[in-house]
Coordinates of C-alpha atoms in Angstrom, one line a residue:
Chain A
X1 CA 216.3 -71.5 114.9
X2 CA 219.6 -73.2 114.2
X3 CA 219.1 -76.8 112.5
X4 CA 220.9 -79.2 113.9
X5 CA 223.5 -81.0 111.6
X6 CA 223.0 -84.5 110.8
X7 CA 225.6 -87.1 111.3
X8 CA 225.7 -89.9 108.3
X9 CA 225.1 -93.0 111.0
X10 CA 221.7 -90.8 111.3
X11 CA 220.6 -91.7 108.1
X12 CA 221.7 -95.4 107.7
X13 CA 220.7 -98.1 106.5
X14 CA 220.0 -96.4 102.9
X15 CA 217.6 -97.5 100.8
X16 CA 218.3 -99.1 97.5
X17 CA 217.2 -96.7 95.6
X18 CA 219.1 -93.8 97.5
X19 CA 221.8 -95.8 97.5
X20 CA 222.4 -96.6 94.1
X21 CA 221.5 -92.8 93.1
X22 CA 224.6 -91.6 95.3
X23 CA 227.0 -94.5 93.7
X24 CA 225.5 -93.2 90.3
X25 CA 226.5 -89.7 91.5
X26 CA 229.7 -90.8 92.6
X27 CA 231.5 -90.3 89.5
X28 CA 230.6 -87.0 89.1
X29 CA 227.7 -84.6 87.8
X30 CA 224.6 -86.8 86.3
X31 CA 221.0 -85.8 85.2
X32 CA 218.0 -87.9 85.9
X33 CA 218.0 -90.3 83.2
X34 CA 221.7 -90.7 83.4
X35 CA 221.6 -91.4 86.6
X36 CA 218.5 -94.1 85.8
X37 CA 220.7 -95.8 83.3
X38 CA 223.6 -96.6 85.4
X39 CA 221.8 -97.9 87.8
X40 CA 220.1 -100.1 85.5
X41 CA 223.7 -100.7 83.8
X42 CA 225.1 -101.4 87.4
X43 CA 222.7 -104.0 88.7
X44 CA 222.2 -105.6 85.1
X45 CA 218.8 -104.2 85.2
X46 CA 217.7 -105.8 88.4
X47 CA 216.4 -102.3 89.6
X48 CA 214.8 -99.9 87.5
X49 CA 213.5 -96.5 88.3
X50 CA 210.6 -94.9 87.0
X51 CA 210.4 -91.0 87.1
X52 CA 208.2 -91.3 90.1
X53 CA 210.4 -93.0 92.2
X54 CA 213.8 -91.3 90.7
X55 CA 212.6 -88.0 91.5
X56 CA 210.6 -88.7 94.4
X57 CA 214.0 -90.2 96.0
X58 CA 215.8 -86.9 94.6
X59 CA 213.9 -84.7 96.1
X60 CA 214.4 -86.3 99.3
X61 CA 217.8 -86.3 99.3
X62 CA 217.7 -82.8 98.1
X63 CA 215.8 -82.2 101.5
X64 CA 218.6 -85.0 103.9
X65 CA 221.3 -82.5 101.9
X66 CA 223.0 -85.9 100.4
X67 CA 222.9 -84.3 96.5
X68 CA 222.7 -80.7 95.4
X69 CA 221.4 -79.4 92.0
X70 CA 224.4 -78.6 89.6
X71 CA 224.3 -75.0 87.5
X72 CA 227.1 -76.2 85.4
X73 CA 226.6 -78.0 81.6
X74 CA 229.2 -80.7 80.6
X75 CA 228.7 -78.6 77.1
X76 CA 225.5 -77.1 76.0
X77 CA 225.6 -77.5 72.7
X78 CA 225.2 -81.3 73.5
X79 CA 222.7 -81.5 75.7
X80 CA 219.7 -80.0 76.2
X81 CA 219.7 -77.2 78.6
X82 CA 216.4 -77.5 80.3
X83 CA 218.2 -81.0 82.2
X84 CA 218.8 -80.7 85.5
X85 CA 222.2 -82.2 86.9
X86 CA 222.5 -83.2 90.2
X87 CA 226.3 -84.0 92.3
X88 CA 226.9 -85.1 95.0
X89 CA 227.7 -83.3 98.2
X90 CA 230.4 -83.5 100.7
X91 CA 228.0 -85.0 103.5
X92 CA 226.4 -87.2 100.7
X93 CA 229.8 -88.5 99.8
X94 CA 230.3 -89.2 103.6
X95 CA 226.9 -90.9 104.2
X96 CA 227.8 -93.0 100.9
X97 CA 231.0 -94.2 102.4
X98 CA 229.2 -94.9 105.6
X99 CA 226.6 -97.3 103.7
X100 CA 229.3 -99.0 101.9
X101 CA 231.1 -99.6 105.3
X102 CA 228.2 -100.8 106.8
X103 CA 227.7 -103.2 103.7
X104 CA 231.8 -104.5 103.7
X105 CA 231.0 -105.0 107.4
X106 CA 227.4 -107.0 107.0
X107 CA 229.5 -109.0 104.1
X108 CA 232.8 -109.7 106.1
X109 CA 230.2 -111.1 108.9
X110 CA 228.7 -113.3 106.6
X111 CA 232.0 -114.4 105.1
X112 CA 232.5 -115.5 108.9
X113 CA 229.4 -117.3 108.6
X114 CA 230.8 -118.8 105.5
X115 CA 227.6 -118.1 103.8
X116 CA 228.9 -116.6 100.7
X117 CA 231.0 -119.6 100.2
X118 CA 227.0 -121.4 100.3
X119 CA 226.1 -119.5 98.0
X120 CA 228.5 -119.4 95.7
X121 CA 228.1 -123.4 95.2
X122 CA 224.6 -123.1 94.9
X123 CA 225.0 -120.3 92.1
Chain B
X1 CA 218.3 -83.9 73.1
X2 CA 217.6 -85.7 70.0
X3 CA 214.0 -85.8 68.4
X4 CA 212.8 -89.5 68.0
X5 CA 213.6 -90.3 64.6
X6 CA 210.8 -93.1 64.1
X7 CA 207.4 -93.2 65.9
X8 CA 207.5 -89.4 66.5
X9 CA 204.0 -89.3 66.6
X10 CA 202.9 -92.5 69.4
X11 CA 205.8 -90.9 71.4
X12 CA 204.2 -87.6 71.0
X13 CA 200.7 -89.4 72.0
X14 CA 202.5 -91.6 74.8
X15 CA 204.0 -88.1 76.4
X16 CA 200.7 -86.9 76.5
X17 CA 199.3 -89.2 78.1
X18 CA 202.1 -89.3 80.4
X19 CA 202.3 -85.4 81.5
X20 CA 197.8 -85.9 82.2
X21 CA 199.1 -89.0 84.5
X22 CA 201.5 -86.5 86.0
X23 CA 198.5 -84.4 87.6
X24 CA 197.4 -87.0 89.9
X25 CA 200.8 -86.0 91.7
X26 CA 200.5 -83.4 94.7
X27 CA 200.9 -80.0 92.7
X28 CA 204.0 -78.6 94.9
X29 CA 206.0 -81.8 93.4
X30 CA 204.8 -81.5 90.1
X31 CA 205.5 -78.0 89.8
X32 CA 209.0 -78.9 90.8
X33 CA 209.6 -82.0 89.5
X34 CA 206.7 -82.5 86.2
X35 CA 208.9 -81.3 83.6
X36 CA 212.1 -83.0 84.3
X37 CA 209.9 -86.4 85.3
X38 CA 208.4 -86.5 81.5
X39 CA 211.8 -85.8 80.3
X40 CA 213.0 -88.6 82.0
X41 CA 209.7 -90.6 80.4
X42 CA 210.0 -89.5 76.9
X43 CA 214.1 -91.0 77.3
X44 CA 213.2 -94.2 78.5
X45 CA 210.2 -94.4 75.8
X46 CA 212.6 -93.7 73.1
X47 CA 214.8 -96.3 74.5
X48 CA 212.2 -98.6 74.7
X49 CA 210.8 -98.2 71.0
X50 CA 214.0 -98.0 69.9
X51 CA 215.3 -101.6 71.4
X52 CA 212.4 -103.5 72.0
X53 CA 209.5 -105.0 70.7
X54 CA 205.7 -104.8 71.1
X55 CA 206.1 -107.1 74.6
X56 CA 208.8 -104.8 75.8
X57 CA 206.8 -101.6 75.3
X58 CA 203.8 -103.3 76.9
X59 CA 206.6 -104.2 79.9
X60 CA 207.8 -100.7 79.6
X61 CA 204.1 -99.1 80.2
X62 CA 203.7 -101.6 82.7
X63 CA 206.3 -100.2 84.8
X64 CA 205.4 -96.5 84.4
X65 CA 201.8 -97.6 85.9
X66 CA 203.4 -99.6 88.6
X67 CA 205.5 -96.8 89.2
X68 CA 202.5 -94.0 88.8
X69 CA 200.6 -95.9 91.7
X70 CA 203.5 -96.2 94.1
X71 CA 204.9 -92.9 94.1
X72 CA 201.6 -90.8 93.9
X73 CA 200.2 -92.3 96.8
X74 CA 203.7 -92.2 98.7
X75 CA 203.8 -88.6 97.3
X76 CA 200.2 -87.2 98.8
X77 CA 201.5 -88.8 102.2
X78 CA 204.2 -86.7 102.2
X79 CA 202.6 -84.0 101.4
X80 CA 200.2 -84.2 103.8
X81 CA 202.9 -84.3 106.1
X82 CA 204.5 -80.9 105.1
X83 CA 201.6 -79.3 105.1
X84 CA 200.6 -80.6 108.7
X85 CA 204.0 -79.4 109.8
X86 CA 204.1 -76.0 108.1
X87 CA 200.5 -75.6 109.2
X88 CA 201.5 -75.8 112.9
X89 CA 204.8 -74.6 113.0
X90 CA 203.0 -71.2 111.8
X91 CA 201.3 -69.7 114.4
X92 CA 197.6 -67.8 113.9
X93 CA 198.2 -65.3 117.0
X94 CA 201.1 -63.0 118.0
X95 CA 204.1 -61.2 117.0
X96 CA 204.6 -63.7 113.7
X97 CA 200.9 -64.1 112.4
X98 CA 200.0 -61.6 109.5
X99 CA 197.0 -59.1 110.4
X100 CA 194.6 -60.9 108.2
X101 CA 195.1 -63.9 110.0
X102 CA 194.5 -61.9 113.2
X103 CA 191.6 -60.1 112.1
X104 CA 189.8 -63.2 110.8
X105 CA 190.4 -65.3 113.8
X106 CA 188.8 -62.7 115.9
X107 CA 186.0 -62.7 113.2
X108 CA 185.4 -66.2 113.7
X109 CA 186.0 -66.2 118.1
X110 CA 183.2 -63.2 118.0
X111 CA 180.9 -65.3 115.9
X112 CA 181.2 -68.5 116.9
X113 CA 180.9 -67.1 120.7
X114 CA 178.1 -65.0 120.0
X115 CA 176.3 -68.2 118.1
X116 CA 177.2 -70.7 121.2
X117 CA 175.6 -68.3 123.4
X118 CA 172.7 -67.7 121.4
X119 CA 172.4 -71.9 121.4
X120 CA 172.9 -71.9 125.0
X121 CA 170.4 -69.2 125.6
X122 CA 167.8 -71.4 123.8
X123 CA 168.6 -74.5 125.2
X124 CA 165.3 -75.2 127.1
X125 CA 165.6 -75.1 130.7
X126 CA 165.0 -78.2 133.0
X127 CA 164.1 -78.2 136.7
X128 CA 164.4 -81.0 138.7
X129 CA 162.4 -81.6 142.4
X130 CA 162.8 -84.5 144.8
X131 CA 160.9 -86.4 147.2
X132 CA 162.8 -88.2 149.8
X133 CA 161.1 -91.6 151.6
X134 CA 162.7 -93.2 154.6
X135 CA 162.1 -97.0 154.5
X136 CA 161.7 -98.6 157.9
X137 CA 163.8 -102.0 158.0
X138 CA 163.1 -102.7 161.3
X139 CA 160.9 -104.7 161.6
X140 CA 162.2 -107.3 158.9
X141 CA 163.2 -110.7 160.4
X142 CA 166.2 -111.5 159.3
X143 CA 164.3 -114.8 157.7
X144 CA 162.9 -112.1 155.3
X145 CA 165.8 -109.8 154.6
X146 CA 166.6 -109.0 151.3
X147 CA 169.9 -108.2 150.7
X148 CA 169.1 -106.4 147.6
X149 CA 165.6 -104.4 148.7
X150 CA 167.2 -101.4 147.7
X151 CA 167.7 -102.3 144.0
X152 CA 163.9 -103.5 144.6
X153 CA 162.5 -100.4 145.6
X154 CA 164.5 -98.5 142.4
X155 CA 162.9 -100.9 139.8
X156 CA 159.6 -100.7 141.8
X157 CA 159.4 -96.9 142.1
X158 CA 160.0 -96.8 138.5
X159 CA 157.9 -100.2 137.2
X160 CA 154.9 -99.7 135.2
X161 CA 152.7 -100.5 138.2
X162 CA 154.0 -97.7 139.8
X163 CA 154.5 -95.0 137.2
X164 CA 151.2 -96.4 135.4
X165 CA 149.1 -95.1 138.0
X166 CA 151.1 -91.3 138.6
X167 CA 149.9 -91.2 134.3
X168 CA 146.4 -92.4 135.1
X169 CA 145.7 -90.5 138.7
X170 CA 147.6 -87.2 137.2
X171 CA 146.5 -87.3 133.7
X172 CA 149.7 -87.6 131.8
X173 CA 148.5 -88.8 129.2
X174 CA 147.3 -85.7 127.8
X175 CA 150.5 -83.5 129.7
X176 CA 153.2 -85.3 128.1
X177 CA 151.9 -84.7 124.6
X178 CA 151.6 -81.3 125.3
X179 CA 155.1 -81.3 125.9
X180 CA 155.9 -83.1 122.5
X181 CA 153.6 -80.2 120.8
X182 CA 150.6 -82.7 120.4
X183 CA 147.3 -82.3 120.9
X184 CA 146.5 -86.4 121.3
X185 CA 147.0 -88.0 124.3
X186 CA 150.1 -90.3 124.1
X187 CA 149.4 -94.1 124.6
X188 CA 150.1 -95.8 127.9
X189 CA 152.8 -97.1 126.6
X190 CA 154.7 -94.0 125.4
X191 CA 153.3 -92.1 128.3
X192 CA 155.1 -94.6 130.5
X193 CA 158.6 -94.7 128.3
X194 CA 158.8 -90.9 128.5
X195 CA 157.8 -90.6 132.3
X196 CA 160.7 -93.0 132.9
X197 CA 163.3 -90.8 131.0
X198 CA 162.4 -88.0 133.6
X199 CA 162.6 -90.1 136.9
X200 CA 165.7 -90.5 138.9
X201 CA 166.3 -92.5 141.8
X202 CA 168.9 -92.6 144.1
X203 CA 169.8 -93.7 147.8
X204 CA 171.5 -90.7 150.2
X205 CA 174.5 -92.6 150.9
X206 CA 175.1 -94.7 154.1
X207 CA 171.0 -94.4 154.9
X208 CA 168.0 -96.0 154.1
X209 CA 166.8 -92.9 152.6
X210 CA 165.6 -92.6 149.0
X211 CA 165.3 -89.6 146.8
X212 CA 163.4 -89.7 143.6
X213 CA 164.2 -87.1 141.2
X214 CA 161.7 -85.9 138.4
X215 CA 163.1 -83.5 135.3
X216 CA 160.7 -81.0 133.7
X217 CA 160.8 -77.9 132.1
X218 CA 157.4 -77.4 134.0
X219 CA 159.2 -77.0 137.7
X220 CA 155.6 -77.7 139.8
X221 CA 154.5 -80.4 137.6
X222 CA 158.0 -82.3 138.4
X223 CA 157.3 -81.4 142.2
X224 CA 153.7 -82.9 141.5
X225 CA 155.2 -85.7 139.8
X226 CA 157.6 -86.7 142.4
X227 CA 155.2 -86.3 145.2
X228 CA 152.8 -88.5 143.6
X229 CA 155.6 -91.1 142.8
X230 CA 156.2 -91.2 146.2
X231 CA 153.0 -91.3 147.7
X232 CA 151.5 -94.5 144.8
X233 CA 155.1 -96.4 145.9
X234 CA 154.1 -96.3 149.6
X235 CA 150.3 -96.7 148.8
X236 CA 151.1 -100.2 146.8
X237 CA 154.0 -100.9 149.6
X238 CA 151.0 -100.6 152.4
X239 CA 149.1 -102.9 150.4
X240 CA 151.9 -105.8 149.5
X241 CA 152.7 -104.9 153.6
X242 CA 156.3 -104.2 152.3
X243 CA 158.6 -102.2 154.8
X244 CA 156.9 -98.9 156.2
X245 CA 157.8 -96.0 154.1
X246 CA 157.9 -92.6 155.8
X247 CA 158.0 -89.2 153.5
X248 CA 160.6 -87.6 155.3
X249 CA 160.6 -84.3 152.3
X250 CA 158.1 -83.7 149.8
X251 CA 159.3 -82.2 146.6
X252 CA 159.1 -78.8 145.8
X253 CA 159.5 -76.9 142.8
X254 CA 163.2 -76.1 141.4
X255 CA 163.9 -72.4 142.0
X256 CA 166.4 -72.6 139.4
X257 CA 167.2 -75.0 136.1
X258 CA 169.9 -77.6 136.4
X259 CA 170.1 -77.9 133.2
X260 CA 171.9 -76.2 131.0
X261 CA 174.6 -76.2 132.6
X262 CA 175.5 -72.5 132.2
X263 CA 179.0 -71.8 133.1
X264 CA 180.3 -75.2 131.6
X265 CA 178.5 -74.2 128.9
X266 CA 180.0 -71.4 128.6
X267 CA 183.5 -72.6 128.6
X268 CA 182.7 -75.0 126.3
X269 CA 181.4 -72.3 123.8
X270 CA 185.1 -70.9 124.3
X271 CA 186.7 -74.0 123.6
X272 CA 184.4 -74.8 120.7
X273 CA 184.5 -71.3 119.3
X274 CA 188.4 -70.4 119.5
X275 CA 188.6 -74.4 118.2
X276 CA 186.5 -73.6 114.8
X277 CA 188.5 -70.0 114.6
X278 CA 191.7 -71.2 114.6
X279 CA 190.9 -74.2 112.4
X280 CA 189.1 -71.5 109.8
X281 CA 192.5 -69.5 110.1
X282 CA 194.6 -72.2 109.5
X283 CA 192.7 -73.1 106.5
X284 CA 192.5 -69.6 105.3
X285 CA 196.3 -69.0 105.4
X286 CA 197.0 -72.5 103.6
X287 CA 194.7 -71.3 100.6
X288 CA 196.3 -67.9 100.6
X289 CA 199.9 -69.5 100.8
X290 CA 198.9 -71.9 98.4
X291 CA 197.1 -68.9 95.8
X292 CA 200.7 -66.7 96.5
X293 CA 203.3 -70.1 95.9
X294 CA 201.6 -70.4 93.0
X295 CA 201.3 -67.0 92.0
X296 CA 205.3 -67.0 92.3
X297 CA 205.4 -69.8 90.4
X298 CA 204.2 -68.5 87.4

């Protein structure tokens, strides 16, 4: 039975946590607890995953097709081999970009709105 | 990776504790996912012995808890899920199923058949006979019409007054607790709640006519019954000088049971047994999915 491809507007909005795993991924090749620590680096460590939720999310977007699991070492003498590394794929980068579009847009209406000026007094 | 240089041993201790925690995940995920998820714990726990103090490794095991009972939960559902989907996206019969699946659905059709029928075949059989009384309206004035005699006549037929002399002028009594497999008579009072049970009454539609129905397993004692309903109503109705009540047929004994119902029966032995078959089937080619997955995972 053929499976019918998704297109990225299928899948939006993201949730935070999928979200921040495909920016983590963005730069290239990460394993799980690198991927944990940038997102903790990248929202000042308002969001921290556990290894429940890191690899429950993974495993979904394994399924959605967004990431892929990497064969490839950075260098294996420094790292240990039993990691698993996990990249982004072509229709995850696409569904990423889609998010953040989706985001500028939400944030351009609110500019509009002039609520981030509000809230940028009240910071 | 780097071995923890100080605390060795209470990371050692925490990671245990942490892969038995990991169990309470569905075992498909933590096949796939167990060993990278402690990984991932015993990094942050180095991280958080490493920088913090005794408040951030309480903070720290705080989160993996909070974590823990989010995501096993969340995890189960899921699981549930696939195995819902793979279950019935499988089928038990035809070209795709394998020929254990096959043979131990018909197994389980044969048996589960062969056991509904046996249940039907010893369901005990009831008869049911009826009396029919005309009642004579006539001669009411319309100063003394009841709009609702016919609702009357059904709790009459079937008051005590009525159904308490059928038990004492037939014997009941000592009938009915045969019936129950007892040797002493049943009281009045329980004579009278099972009589009710197996009296019916009806009116034939668009007609003064009334039929009262008695259910047995004995079919002339419910023809006996229903006669001798009929003939205490209109006995008390002369009395009272109610309406005139005419027997218009006496009840006769059932040629044949009206209960069970054989041929639904039947097809609902089908539906029951093919029901519990392919349910069995299912669940036997889960285990044995299960039993090979994991055979291949080792």
């Amino acid at each position: 039975m053929a499976v019918r491809s998704l297109e990225p507007d299928e899948l939006l909005p993201l949730t935070p946590a999928v979200f921040h795993i495909l920016l983590a991924l963005a730069d290239g090749e990460r394993h799980g607890y690198a991927v944990m620590r940038e997102v903790v680096e990248s929202t000042e460590g308002k969001i921290r995953m556990g290894p429940g939720t890191l690899y429950g999310t993974i495993k979904r977007m394994l399924a959605d097709r967004l990431i892929e699991e990497s064969d490839e070492r950075p260098d294996p003498a420094l790292d240990d081999e039993r990691r698993r590394y996990y990249r982004l794929t072509d229709f995850g980068a696409r569904v990423a970009f889609a998010e953040a579009k989706r985001m500028s847009d939400l944030v351009k209406a609110a500019r509009g709105k002039r609520l981030l000026a509000e809230l940028k007094g009240t910071a | 990776m780097q071995p923890p240089r100080s605390g060795g041993k209470q990371i050692m201790a925490s990671e245990r504790v942490y892969r038995r925690l990991l169990a309470l995940y569905p075992k498909r995920f933590r096949r796939e996912y167990g060993e990278s998820m402690a990984q991932l714990f015993r990094d942050q726990h180095n991280a958080a012995f490493r920088n913090t103090n005794a408040a951030g490794r309480l903070t720290f095991w705080l989160r993996v808890i909070a974590d823990l009972g989010l995501t096993v939960s969340s995890e189960h559902v899921t699981e549930l899920k696939n195995i819902m989907s793979e279950t019935l996206a499988k089928p038990f019969w035809g070209k795709r199923a394998s020929s254990f699946t096959k043979v131990f659905f018909a197994i389980f059709v044969l048996l589960f058949g062969v056991l509904a029928f046996q249940l039907l075949l010893r369901l005990p059989r009831v008869y049911s006979s009826m009396a029919r009384v005309a009642v004579d309206l006539s001669e009411r004035s319309p100063a003394t019409f009841d709009p609702y005699f016919i609702q009357t006549a059904f709790a009459r037929i079937t008051s005590r007054s009525v159904l308490g002399k059928v038990i004492e002028e037939m014997n009941l009594r000592h009938w009915l607790a045969q019936q129950r497999g007892s040797v002493t008579p049943l009281k009045v009072e329980e004579a009278y709640e099972k009589l009710r049970t197996m009296v019916e009454v009806r009116q034939t539609r668009s007609t003064s006519l009334l039929e009262v129905r008695v259910f047995s397993e004995n079919a002339t004692v419910a023809a006996e019954i229903a006669n001798k309903i009929v003939d205490v109503y209109r006995r008390q109705n002369e009395v009272a000088k109610g309406p005139k009540i005419d027997v218009v047929d006496a009840a006769e004994p059932g040629l044949r049971p009206v209960r069970p119902n054989v041929a639904l029966g039947l097809v609902l032995g089908c539906v029951i047994s093919v029901s519990i078959a392919a349910m069995a089937a299912l669940l036997v080619r889960r285990i044995s999915s299960s039993r090979k997955a994991e055979r291949g995972a080792v």
